PDB file of C-alpha atoms in Angstrom:
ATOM      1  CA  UNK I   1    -100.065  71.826 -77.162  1.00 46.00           C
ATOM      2  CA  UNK I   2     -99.303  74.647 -79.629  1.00 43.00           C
ATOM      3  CA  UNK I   3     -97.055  77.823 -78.054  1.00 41.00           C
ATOM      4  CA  UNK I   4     -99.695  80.769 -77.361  1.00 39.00           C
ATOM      5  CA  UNK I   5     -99.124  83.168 -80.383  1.00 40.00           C
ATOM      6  CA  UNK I   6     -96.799  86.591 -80.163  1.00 41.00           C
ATOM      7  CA  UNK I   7     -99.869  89.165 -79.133  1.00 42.00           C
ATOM      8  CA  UNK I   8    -100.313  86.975 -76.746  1.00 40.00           C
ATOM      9  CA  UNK I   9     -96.768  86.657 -75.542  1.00 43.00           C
ATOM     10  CA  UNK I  10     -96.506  90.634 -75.446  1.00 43.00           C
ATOM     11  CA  UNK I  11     -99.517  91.417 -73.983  1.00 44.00           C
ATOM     12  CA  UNK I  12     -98.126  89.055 -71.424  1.00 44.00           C
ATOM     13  CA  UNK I  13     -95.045  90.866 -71.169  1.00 44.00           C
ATOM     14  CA  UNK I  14     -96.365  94.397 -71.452  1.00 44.00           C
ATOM     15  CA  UNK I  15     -94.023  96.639 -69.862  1.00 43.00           C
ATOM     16  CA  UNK I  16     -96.227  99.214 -69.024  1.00 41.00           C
ATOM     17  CA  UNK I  17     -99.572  97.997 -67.334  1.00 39.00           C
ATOM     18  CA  UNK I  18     -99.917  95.051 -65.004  1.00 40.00           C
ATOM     19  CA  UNK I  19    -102.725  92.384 -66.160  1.00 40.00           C
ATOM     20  CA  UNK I  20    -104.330  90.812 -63.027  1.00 42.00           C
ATOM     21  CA  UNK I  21    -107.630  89.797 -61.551  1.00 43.00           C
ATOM     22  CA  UNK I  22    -108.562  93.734 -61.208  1.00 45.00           C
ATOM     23  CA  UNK I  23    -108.176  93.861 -65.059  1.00 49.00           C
ATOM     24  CA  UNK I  24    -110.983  94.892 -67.369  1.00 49.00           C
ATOM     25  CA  UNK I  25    -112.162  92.181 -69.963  1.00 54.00           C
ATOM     26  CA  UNK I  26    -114.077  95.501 -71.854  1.00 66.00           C
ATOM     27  CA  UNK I  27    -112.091  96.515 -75.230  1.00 69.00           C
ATOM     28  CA  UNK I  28    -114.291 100.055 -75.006  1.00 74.00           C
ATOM     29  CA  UNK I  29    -112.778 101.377 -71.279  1.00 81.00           C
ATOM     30  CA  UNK I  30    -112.937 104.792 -70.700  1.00 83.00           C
ATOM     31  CA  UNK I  31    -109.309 104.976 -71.475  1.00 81.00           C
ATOM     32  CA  UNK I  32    -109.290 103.368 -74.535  1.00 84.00           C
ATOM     33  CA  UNK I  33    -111.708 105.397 -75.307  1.00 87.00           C
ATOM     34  CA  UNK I  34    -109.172 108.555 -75.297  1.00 87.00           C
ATOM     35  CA  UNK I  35    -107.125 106.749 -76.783  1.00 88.00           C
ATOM     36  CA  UNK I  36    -108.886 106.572 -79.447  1.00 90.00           C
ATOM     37  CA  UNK I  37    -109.542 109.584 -79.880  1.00 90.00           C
ATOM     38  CA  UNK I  38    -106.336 110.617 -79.846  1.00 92.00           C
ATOM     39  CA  UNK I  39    -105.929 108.736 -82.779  1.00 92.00           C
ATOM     40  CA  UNK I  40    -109.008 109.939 -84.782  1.00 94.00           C
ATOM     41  CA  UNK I  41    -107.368 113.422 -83.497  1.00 94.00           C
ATOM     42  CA  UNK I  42    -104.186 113.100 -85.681  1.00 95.00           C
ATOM     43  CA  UNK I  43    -105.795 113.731 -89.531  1.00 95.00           C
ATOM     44  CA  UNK I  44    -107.931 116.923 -87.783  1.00 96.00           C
ATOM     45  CA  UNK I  45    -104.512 118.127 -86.620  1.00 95.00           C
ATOM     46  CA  UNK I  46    -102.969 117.920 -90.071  1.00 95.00           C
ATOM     47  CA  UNK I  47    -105.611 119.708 -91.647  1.00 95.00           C
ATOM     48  CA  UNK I  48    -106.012 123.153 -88.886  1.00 94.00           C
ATOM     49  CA  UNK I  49    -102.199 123.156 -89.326  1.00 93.00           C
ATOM     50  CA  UNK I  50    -102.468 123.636 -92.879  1.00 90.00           C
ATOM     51  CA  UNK I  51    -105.099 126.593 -92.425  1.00 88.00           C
ATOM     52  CA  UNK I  52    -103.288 129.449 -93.048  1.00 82.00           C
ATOM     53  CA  UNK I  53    -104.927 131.573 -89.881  1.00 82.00           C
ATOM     54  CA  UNK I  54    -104.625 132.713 -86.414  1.00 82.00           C
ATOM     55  CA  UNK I  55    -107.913 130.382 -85.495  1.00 86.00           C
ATOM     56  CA  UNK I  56    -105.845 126.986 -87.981  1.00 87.00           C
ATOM     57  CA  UNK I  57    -102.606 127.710 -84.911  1.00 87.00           C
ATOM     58  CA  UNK I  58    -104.993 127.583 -82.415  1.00 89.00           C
ATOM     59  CA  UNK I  59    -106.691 124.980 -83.065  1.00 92.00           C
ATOM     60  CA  UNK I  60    -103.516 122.481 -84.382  1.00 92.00           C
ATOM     61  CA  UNK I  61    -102.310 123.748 -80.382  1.00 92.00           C
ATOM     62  CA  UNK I  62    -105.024 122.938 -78.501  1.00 93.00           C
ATOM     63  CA  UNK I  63    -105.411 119.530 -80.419  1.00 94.00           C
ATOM     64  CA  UNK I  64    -102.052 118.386 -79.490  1.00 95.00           C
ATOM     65  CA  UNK I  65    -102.467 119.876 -75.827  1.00 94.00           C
ATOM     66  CA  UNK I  66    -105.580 117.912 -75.676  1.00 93.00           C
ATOM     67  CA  UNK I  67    -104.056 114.793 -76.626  1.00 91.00           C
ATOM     68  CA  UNK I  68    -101.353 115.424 -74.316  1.00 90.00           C
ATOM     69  CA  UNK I  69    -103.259 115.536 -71.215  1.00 91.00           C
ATOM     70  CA  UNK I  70    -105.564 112.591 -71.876  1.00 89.00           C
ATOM     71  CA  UNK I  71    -102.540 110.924 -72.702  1.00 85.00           C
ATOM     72  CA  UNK I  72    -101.982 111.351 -69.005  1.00 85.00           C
ATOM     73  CA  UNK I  73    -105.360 110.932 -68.239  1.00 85.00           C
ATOM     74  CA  UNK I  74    -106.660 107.806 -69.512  1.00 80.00           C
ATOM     75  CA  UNK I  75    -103.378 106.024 -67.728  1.00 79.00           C
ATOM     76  CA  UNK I  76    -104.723 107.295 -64.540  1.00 81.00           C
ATOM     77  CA  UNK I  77    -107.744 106.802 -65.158  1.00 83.00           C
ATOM     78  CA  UNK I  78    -107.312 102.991 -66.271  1.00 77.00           C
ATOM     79  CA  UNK I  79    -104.924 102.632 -62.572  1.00 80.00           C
ATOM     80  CA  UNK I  80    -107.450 104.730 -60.688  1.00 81.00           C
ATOM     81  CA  UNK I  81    -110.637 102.647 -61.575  1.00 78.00           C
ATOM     82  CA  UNK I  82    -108.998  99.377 -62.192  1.00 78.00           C
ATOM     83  CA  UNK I  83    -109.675  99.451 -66.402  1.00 74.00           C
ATOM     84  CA  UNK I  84    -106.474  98.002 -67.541  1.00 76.00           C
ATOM     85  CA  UNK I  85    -107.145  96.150 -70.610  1.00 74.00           C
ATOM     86  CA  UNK I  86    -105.096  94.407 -73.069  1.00 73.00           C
ATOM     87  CA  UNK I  87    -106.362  96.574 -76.170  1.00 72.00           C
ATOM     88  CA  UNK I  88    -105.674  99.954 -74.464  1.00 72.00           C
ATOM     89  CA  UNK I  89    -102.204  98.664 -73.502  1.00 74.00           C
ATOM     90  CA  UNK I  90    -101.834  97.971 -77.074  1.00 76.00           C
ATOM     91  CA  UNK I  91    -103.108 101.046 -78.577  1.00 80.00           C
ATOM     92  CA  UNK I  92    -101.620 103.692 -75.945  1.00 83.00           C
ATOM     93  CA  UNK I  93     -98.210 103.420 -77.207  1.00 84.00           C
ATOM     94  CA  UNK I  94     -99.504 103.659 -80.906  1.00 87.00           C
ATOM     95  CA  UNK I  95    -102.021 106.874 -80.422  1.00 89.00           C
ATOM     96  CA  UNK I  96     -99.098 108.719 -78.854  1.00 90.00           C
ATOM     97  CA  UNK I  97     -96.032 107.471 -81.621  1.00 91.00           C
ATOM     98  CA  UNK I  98     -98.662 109.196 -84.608  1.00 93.00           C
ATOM     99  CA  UNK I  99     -99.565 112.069 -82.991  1.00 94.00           C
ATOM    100  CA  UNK I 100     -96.061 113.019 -82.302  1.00 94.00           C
ATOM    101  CA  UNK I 101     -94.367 111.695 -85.496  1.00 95.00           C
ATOM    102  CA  UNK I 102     -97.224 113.878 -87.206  1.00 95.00           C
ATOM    103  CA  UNK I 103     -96.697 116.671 -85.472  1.00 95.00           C
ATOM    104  CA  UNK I 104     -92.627 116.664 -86.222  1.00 95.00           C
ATOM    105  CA  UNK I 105     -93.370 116.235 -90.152  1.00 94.00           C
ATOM    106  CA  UNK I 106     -95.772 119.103 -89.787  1.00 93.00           C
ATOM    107  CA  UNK I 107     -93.025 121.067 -88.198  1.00 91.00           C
ATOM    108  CA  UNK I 108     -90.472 120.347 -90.604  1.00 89.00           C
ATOM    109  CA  UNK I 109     -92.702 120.753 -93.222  1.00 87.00           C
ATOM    110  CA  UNK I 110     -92.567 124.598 -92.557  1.00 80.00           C
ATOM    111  CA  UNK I 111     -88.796 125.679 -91.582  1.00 68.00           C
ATOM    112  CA  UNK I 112     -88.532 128.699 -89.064  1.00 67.00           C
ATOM    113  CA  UNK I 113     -87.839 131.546 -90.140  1.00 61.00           C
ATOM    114  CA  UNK I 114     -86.622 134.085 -86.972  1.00 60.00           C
ATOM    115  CA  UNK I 115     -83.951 135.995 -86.552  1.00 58.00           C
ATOM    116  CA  UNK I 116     -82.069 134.568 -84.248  1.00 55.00           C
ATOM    117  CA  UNK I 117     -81.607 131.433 -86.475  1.00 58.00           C
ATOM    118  CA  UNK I 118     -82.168 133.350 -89.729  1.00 59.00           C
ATOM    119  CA  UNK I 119     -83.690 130.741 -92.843  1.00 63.00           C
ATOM    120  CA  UNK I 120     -82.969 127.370 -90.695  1.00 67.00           C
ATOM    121  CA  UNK I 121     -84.684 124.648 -92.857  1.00 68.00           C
ATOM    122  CA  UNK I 122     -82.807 121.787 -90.921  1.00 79.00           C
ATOM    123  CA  UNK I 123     -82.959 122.959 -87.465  1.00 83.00           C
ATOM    124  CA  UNK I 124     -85.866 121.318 -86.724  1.00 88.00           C
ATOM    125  CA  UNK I 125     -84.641 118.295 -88.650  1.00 90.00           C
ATOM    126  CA  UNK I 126     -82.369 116.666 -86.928  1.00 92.00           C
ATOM    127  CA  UNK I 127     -84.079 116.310 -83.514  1.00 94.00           C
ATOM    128  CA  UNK I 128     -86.739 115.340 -85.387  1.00 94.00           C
ATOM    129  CA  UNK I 129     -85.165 112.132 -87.397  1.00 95.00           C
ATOM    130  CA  UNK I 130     -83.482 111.835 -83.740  1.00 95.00           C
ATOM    131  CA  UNK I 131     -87.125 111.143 -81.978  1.00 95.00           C
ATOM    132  CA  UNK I 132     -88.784 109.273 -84.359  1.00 95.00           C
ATOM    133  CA  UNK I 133     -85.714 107.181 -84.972  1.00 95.00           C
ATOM    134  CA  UNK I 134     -85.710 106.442 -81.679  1.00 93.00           C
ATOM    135  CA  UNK I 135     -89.128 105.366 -81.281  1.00 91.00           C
ATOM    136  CA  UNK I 136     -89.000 102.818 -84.275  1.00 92.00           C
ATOM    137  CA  UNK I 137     -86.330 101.225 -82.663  1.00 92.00           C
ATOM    138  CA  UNK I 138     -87.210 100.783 -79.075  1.00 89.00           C
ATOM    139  CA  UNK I 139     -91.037  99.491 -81.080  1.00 87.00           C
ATOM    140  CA  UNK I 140     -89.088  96.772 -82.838  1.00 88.00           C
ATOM    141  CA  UNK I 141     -86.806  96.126 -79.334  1.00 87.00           C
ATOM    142  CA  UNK I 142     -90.280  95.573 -77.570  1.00 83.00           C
ATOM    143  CA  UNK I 143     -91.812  94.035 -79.619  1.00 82.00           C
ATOM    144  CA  UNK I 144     -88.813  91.549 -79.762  1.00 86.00           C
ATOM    145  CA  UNK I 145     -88.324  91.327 -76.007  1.00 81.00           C
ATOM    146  CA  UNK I 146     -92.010  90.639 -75.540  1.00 77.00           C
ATOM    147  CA  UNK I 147     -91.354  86.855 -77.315  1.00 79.00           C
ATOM    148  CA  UNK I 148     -88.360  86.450 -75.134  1.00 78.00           C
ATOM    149  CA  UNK I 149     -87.996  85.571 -71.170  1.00 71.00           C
ATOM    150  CA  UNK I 150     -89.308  88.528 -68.320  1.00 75.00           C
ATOM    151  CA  UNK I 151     -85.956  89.652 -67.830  1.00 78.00           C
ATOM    152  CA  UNK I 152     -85.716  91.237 -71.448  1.00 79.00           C
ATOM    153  CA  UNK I 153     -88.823  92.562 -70.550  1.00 77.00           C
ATOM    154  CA  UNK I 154     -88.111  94.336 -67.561  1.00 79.00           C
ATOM    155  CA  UNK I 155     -85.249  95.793 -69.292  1.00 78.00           C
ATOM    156  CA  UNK I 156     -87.014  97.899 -71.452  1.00 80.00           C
ATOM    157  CA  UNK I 157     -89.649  98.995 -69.036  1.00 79.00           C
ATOM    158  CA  UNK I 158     -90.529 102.393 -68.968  1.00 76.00           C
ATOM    159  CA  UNK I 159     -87.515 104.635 -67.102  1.00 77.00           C
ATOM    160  CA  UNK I 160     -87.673 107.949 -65.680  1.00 83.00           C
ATOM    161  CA  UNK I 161     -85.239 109.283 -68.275  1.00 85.00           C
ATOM    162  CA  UNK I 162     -88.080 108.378 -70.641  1.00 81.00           C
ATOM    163  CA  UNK I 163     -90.245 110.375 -68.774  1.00 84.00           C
ATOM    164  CA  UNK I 164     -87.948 113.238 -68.914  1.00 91.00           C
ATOM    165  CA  UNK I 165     -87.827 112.615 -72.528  1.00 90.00           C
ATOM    166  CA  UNK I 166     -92.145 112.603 -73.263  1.00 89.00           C
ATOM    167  CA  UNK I 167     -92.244 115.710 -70.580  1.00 91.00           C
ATOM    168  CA  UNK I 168     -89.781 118.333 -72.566  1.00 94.00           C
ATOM    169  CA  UNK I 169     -90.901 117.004 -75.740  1.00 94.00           C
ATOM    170  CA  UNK I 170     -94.618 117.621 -75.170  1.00 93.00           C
ATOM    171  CA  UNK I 171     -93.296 121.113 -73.944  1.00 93.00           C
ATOM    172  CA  UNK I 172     -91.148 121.676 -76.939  1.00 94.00           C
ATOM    173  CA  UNK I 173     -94.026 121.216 -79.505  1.00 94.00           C
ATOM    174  CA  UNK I 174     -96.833 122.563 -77.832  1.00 93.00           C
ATOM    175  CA  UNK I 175     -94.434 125.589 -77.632  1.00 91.00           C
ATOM    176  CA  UNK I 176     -93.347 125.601 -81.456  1.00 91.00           C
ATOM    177  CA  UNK I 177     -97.252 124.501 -82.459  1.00 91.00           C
ATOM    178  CA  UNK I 178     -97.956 128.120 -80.955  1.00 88.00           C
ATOM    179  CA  UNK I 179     -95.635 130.067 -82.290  1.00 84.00           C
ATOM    180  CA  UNK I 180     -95.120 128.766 -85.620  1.00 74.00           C
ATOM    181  CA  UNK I 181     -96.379 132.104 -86.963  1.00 59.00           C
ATOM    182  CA  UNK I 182     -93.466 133.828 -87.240  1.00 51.00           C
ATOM    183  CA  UNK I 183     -94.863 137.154 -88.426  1.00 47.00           C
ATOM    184  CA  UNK I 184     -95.384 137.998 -84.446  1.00 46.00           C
ATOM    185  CA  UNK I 185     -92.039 139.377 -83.287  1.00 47.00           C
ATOM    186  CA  UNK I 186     -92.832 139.062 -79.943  1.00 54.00           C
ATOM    187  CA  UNK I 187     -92.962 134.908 -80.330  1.00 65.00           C
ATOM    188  CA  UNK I 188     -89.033 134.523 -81.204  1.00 72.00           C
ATOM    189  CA  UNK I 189     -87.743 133.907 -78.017  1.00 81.00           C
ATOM    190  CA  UNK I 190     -90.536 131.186 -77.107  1.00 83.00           C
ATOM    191  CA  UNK I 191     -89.539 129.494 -80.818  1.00 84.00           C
ATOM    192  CA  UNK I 192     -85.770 129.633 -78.758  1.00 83.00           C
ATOM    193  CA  UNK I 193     -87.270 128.091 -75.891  1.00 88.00           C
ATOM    194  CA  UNK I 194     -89.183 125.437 -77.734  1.00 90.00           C
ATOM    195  CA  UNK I 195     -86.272 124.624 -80.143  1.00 89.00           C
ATOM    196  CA  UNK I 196     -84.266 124.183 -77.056  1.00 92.00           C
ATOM    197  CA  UNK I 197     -86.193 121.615 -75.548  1.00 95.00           C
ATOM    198  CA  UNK I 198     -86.933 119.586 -78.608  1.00 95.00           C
ATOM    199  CA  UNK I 199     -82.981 119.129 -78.689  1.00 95.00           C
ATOM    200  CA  UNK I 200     -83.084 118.448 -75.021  1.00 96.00           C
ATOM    201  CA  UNK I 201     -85.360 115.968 -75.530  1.00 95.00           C
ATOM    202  CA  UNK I 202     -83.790 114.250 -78.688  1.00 96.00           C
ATOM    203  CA  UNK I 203     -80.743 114.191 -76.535  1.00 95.00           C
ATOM    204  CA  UNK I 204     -82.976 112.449 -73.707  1.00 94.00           C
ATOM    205  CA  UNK I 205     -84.540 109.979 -76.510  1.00 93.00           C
ATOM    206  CA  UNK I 206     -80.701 108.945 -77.719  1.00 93.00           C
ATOM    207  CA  UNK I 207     -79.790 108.536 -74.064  1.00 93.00           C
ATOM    208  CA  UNK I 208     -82.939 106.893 -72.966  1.00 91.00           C
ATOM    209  CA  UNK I 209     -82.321 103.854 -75.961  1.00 91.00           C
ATOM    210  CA  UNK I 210     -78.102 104.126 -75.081  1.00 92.00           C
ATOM    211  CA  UNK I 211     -79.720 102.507 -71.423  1.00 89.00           C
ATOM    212  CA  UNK I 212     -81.977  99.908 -72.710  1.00 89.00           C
ATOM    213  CA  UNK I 213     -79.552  98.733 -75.060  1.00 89.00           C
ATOM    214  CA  UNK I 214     -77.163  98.064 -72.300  1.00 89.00           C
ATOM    215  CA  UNK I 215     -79.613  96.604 -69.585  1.00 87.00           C
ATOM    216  CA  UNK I 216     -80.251  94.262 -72.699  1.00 87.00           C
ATOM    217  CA  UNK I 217     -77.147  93.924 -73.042  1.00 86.00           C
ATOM    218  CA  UNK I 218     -76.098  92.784 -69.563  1.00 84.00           C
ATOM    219  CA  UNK I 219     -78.993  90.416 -69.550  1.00 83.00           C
ATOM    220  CA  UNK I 220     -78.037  88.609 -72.613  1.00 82.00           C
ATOM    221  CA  UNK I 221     -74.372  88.248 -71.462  1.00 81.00           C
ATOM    222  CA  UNK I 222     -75.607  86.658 -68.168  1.00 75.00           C
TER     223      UNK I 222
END
């Protein structure tokens, strides 16, 4: 008999949800549903940042705010009412990797410009290529460790310092989404605060892969 192919093997393997008896055989949950649409939610997003307005910053922040929560949501939702599925396990990941790897470019894209930095075209930079560095990897580490045994697996299962990590970085953009027009005095010491915590969380995300590598590590040497 022919080995079951790779999706297979990883949705097997899937870190994040359990698949049991309890799971739903739907592809259109609920969940997936908002997950979805926090996909479809990431080309609206580049286009109210571009708008050069009060209404284009408030919009671009409550897009991202939205997608944050039913980022929460839908995983609750999927637990709470027992609408796990294979596809939304699948997509989750992705919907949340583009909205947040759009939302950096976007950012960089427009340096700050405040005068406690001053004309900072790299500040937000570096975090930046820190995150979404960081994400590529650990999807090609998963993606790897789905095809190998459960132990690999469990060693890149969601941690709390990857928690940490999504919490101050949802923080630090929603933050810096609002502000970003830096013609209101008033908003420079939020830009500090959301600046801040996008380092605190690139620190998190280099941290966060520094302790998967090594569980990996100690599994493979075993």
């Amino acid at each position: 008999m022919e080995s079951e192919p790779l999706m297979q093997q990883q949705l097997a393997h899937q870190p994040r949800l359990a698949y049991s008896n309890n799971s739903s055989s739907k592809i259109l949950t609920l969940p997936t549903v908002l997950t979805l649409g926090r996909v479809a939610a990431v080309p609206v997003l580049i286009f109210t940042f571009s708008v050069d307005s009060w209404w284009g910053r408030t919009a671009t922040t409550s897009i991202f705010m939205a997608a944050a929560i039913t980022d929460w949501l839908d995983g609750y939702i999927a637990r709470k009412m027992k609408l796990c599925s294979a596809f939304g396990a699948l997509l989750d990941p992705v919907a949340d990797k583009l909205m947040v790897a759009a939302t950096l470019v976007l950012l960089c894209s427009k340096p700050l410009n405040i005068a406690m930095f001053g004309q900072a075209p790299w500040l937000l930079n570096v975090p930046s290529i820190a995150i979404i560095g960081r994400e590529i990897t650990m999807s090609a580490v998963r993606e790897w460790a789905a095809s190998q045994n459960g132990k690999i697996s469990e060693a890149v299962a969601v941690n709390k310092l990857g928690k940490w990590k999504t919490a101050t970085q949802m923080a630090a953009l929603t933050i810096l989404l609002a502000t970003r027009d830096n013609s209101v005095g008033e908003s420079g010491i939020l830009v500090a605060f959301g600046v801040i915590f996008l380092y605190l969380s690139a620190g998190l995300s280099v941290m966060s892969l520094a302790v998967y590598m090594v569980k990996i590590g100690k599994v493979l040497l075993k």
